[in-house]
CSV table of C-alpha atoms in Angstrom, one decimal:
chain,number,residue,atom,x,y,z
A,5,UNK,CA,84.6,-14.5,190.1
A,6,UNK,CA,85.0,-18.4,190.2
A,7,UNK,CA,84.0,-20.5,193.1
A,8,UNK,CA,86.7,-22.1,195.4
A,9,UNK,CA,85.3,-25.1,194.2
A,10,UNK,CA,85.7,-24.5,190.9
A,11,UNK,CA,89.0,-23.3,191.4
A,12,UNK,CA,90.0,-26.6,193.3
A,13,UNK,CA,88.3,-28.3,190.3
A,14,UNK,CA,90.8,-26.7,187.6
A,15,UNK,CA,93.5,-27.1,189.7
A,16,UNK,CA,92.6,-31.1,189.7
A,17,UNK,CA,92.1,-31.7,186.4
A,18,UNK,CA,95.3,-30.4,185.7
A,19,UNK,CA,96.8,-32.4,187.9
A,20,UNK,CA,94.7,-35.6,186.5
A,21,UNK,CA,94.1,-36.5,190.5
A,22,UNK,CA,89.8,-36.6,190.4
A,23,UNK,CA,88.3,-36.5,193.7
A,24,UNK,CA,85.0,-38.3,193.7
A,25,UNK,CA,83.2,-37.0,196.4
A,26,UNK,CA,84.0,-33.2,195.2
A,27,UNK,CA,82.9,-34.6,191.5
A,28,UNK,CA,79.8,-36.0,192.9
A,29,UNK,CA,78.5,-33.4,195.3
A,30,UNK,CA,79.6,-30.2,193.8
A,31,UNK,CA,78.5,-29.1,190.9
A,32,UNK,CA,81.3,-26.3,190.0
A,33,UNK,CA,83.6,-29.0,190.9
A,34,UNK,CA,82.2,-31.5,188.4
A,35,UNK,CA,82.0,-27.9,185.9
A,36,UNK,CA,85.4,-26.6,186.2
A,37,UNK,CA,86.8,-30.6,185.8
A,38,UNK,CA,84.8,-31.7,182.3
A,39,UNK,CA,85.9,-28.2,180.9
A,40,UNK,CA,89.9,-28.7,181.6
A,41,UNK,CA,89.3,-32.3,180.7
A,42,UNK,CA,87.5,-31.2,177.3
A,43,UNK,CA,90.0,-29.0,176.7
A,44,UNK,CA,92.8,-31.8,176.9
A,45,UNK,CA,91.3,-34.1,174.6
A,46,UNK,CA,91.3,-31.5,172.2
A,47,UNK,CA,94.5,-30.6,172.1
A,48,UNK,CA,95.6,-34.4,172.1
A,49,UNK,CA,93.4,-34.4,168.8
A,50,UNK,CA,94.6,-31.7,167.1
A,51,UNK,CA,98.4,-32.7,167.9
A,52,UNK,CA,97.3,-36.2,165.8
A,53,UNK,CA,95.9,-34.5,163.4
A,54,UNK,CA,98.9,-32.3,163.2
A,55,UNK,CA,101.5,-34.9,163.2
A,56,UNK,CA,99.5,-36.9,160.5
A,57,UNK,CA,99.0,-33.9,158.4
A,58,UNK,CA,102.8,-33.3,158.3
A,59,UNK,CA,103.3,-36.7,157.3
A,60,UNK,CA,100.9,-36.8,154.8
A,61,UNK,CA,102.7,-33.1,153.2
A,62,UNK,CA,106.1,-35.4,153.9
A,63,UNK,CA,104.6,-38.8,152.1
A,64,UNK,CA,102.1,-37.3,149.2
A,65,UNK,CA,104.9,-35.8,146.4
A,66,UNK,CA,106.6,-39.0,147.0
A,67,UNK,CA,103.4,-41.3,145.9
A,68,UNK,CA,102.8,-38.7,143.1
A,69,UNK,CA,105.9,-39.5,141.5
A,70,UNK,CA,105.4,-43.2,142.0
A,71,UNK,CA,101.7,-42.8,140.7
A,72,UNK,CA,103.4,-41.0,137.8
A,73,UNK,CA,106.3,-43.4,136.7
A,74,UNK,CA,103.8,-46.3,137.0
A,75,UNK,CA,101.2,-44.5,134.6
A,76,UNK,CA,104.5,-43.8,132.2
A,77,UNK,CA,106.0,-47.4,132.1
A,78,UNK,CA,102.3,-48.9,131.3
A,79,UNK,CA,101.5,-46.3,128.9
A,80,UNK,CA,104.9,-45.8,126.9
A,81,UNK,CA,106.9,-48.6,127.8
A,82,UNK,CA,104.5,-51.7,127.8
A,83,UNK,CA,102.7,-50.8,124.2
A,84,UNK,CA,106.1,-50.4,122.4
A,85,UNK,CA,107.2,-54.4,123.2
A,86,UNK,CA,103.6,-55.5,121.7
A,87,UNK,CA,103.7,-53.2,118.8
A,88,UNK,CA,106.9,-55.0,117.1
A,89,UNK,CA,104.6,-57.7,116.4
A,90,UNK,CA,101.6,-55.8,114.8
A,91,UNK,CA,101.5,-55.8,111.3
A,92,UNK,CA,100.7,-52.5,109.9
A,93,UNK,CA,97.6,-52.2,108.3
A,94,UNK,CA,97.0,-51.3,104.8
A,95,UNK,CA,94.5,-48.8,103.5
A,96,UNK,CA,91.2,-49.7,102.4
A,97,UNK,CA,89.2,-47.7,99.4
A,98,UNK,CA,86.4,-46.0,100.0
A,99,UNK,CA,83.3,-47.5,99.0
A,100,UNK,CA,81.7,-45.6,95.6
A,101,UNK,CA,78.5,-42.9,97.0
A,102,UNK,CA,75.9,-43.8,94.9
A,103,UNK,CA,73.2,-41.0,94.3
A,104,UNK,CA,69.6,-41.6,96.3
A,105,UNK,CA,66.7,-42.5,93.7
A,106,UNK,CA,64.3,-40.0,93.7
A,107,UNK,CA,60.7,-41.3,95.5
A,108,UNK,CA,58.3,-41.3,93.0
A,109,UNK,CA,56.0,-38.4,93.9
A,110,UNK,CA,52.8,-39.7,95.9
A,111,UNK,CA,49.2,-38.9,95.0
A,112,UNK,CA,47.1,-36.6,97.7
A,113,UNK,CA,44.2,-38.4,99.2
A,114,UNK,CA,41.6,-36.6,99.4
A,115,UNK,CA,40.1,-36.0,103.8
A,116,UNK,CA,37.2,-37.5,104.2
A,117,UNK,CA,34.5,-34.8,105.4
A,118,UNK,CA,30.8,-34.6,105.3
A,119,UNK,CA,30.1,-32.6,101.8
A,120,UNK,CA,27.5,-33.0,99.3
A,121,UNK,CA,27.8,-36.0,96.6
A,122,UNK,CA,30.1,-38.1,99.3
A,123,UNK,CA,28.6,-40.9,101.6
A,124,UNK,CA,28.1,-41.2,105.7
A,125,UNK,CA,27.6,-44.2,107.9
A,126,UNK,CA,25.0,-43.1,110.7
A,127,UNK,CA,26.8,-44.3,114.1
A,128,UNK,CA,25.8,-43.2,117.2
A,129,UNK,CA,22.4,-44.0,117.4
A,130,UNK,CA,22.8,-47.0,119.9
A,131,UNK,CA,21.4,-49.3,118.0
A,132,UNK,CA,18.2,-47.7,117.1
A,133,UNK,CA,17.4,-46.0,114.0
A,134,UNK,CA,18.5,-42.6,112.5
A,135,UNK,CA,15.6,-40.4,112.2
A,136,UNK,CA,15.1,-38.4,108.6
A,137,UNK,CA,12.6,-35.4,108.6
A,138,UNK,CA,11.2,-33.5,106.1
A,139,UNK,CA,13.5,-30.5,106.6
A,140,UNK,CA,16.1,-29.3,108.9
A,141,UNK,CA,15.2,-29.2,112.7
A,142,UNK,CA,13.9,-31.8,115.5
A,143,UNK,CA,10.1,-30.2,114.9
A,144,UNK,CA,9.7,-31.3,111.4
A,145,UNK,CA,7.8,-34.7,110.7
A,146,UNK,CA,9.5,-37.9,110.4
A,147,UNK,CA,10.1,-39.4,106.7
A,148,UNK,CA,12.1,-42.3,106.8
A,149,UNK,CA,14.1,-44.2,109.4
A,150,UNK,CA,17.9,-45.6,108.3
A,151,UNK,CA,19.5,-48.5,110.7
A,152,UNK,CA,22.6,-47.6,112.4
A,153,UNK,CA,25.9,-49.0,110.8
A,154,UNK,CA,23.9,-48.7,107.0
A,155,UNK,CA,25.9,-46.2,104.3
A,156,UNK,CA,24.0,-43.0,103.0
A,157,UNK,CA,24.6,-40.7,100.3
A,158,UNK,CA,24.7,-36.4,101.5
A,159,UNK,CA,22.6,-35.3,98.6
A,160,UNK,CA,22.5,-31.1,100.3
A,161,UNK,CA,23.7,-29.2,103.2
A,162,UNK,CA,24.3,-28.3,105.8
A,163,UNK,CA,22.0,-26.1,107.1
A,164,UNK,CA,21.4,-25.2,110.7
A,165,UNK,CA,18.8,-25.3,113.2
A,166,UNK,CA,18.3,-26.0,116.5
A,167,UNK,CA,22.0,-25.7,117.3
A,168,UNK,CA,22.9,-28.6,114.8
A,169,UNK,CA,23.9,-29.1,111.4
A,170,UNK,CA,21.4,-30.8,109.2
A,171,UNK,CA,22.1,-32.9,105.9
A,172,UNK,CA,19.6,-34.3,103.2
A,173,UNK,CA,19.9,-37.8,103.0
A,174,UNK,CA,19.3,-40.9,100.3
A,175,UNK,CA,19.3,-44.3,100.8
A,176,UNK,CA,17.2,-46.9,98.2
A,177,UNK,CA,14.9,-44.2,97.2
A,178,UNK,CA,13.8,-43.1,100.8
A,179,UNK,CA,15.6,-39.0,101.7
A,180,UNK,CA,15.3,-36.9,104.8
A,181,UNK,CA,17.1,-34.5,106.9
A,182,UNK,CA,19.5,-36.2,109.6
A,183,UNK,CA,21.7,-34.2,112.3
A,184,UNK,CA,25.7,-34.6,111.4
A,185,UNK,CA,26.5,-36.0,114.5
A,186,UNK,CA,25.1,-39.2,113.9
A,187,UNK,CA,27.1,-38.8,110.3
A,188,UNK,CA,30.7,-40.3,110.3
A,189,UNK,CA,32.3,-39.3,106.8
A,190,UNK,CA,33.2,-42.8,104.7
A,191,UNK,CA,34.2,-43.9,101.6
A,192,UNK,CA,31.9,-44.5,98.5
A,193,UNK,CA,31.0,-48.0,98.6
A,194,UNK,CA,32.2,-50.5,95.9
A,195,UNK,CA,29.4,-50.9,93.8
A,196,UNK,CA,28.6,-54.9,93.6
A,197,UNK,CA,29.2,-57.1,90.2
A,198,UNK,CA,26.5,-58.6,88.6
């Protein structure tokens, strides 16, 4: 059951006569006021809302159908006045299709890969020579030494051994066995004119 105070409270914000000292000092005073109060505003806002919604339903077929008849007198009235002075256009002939030319069929080039008869260029080496032993495998005996960047001809191979692939190779006279990782397939050099 409500409070006298909270009664008295109600009964005063219906009234719209606040008592200070009661609003200050008493809380179910102050309680029962804000809530009536609250409740006021509310209603105020929902009777403009209401009354602006109505007008809105009252107003909106009206600015449809003078949206519409605008969009109409641009659209079908405006573009008939500028059309009596356009020419109307003639037709033009279609350009002749002329058949493609059939691309001339290209030769294959042959990948370049390490096989025997093609050429290498040792790389890798960081600037120190490539290594060529007597046969396949980092425990056979050293034959011959080839500078990095230099072009060698793979006369056999591969054949493994010590986890690498191994290929015979010829430079001026001087063959070994080198490790293909040092081995980057290139083209047969030009051979020079006398």
């Amino acid at each position: 059951m409500p409070s006298e105070m909270f009664e008295r409270g109600r009964r005063d914000a219906e009234a719209d006569a606040l008592d200070e000292n009661y609003y200050q000092y008493y809380y179910d005073y102050k309680l029962a006021y804000d809530e009536v109060m609250r409740n006021h505003r509310r209603t105020r806002r929902q009777l403009m809302l209401g009354r602006g919604g109505r007008l809105l339903l009252r107003t909106l077929p009206i600015l449809l159908l003078l949206v519409a008849a605008s969009y109409a007198s641009y659209r079908y009235i405006v573009p008939a006045k500028t059309r009596a002075g356009i020419p109307t256009p003639t037709r033009t002939p279609r350009p002749t299709l002329v058949p493609p030319t059939p691309r001339p069929a290209e030769t294959p080039t042959l990948e370049l890969a390490l096989r025997p008869g093609s050429f290498a260029m040792v790389t890798g080496t960081d600037g120190a020579a490539l290594l060529a032993r007597k046969g396949p495998g980092k425990d056979k005996p050293v034959v011959a030494r080839f500078p990095e960047g230099t072009t060698v001809k793979l006369i056999e191979g591969p054949q493994s051994a010590n986890d690498l692939q191994w290929w015979r190779i010829e430079l001026e006279g001087k063959t070994g066995w080198s490790a293909a990782p040092f081995l980057k397939p290139v083209k047969p050099p030009t051979p020079a004119n006398p």
